[in-house]
Amino acid sequence: MGARILEVADASEADDVFRRNGWTDGLPVVPPTPERVAAALDAALLEPDRLLGVEPVRRLVITAEKVAINAVMAGCRPGDLAVVAAAVEAMCDPAYLLHGSAASTGGSAPLVVVNGPVRAALGLNSTDNALGGGGPNVAIGRALRLVLLNLLGCVPGVLDHSTLGHPGKVSFCLAEDEEGSPWLPLAQERGVPDGVSAVTLLACAPPRQVMNEWTTDPEEICETFAAEIRANQCGYSIWPGNYVLVVPKQLRDLLAAAGWQKADVRRYVWERARVQRRDWEAWGKRALVDRGDPEQEFPALESPDDLLVVAAGGSAGGFAAVIPPWLGNRARAVTTGIGVCLACGPEEDR
């Protein structure tokens, strides 16, 4: 069934209607006129009734037209819809654990990492302020939030029971700085062919910024990353899963100068990012120490490949970000092609 059409006097009245009905995240919306929605669908080569996903628990159907409406509302341009559509497809993959991440008290948000030619074509931001917006990043990330709100009923206090949440629930989207990095892009590491655009989606806790500007030693730099992950294990969640590590140019240039690739970073962090049960005592969790062997070890990563290393950020500053998983390995990162089916033949591409 197609979307309803509401008649309003102007954009101001449209915004009032959306606010009264709870169809917005609190920010103003762009009126999703039939012309704007059609332009977005045309740009993404999507038919209105194209099925983008089915919510795995309540079996709610998500069509391209409904996603396009929310993308327009979020401020997306027509070309941005292809990225949003791919992210919705990834979000509906059972490995992502959509229902749990949307309803949990833990307050997770969908992190969108964009790779491939679409980054330059759309002007996505991958350098300065990479996690703080710029380009169409904010609108793309916000479109996912509106999809969760309006199509899946993830209303705070109704289905969304986040105790605190975090700003990433408004928008959480960045692109990898492929041109400024000597490393293989994340999507290609995850099996996407060179030259194909893709999104990687993961249900995440808030980013944790770290800094090390006092060394050129690759092990010392990576020890800073591992130490922050250990802190997250003690302060938040012990369960291993897909951590995301965002490495800016200053630090990755030092790592590359020492001959380190992403695989070297992953292996070092995998070896060092682990805690023992007794470490919880220093975090006020003595009761957890008493439940087992104090020397029992808990790795943050089941394997080095569980660490997703993303090259992004400004050219100056020894800052990096560790983005923890929401629920360990029960919710996994999912990579989906933009405008192409990675698992099927060319005849099935959009």
Coordinates of C-alpha atoms in Angstrom, one line a residue, residues 3 18-19 29 40 67 72 77 135 149 177 183 185 221 224 286 303 307 335:
A3 CA 2.0 6.3 1.3
F18 CA 4.9 16.0 11.8
R19 CA 5.7 17.3 15.3
V29 CA 11.9 18.2 8.7
A40 CA 15.0 10.3 -4.7
V67 CA 12.5 4.9 3.3
V72 CA 13.7 13.4 2.4
R77 CA 19.4 14.9 -1.4
G135 CA 28.7 16.9 4.0
L149 CA 11.1 6.0 14.6
D177 CA 39.4 8.5 3.9
W183 CA 45.6 1.0 3.8
P185 CA 39.5 0.2 2.7
I221 CA 50.3 3.9 19.6
T224 CA 46.7 3.4 23.7
R286 CA 33.7 -6.7 43.3
S303 CA 39.9 -12.9 16.5
L307 CA 38.4 -5.2 14.9
T335 CA 28.4 -4.9 5.0

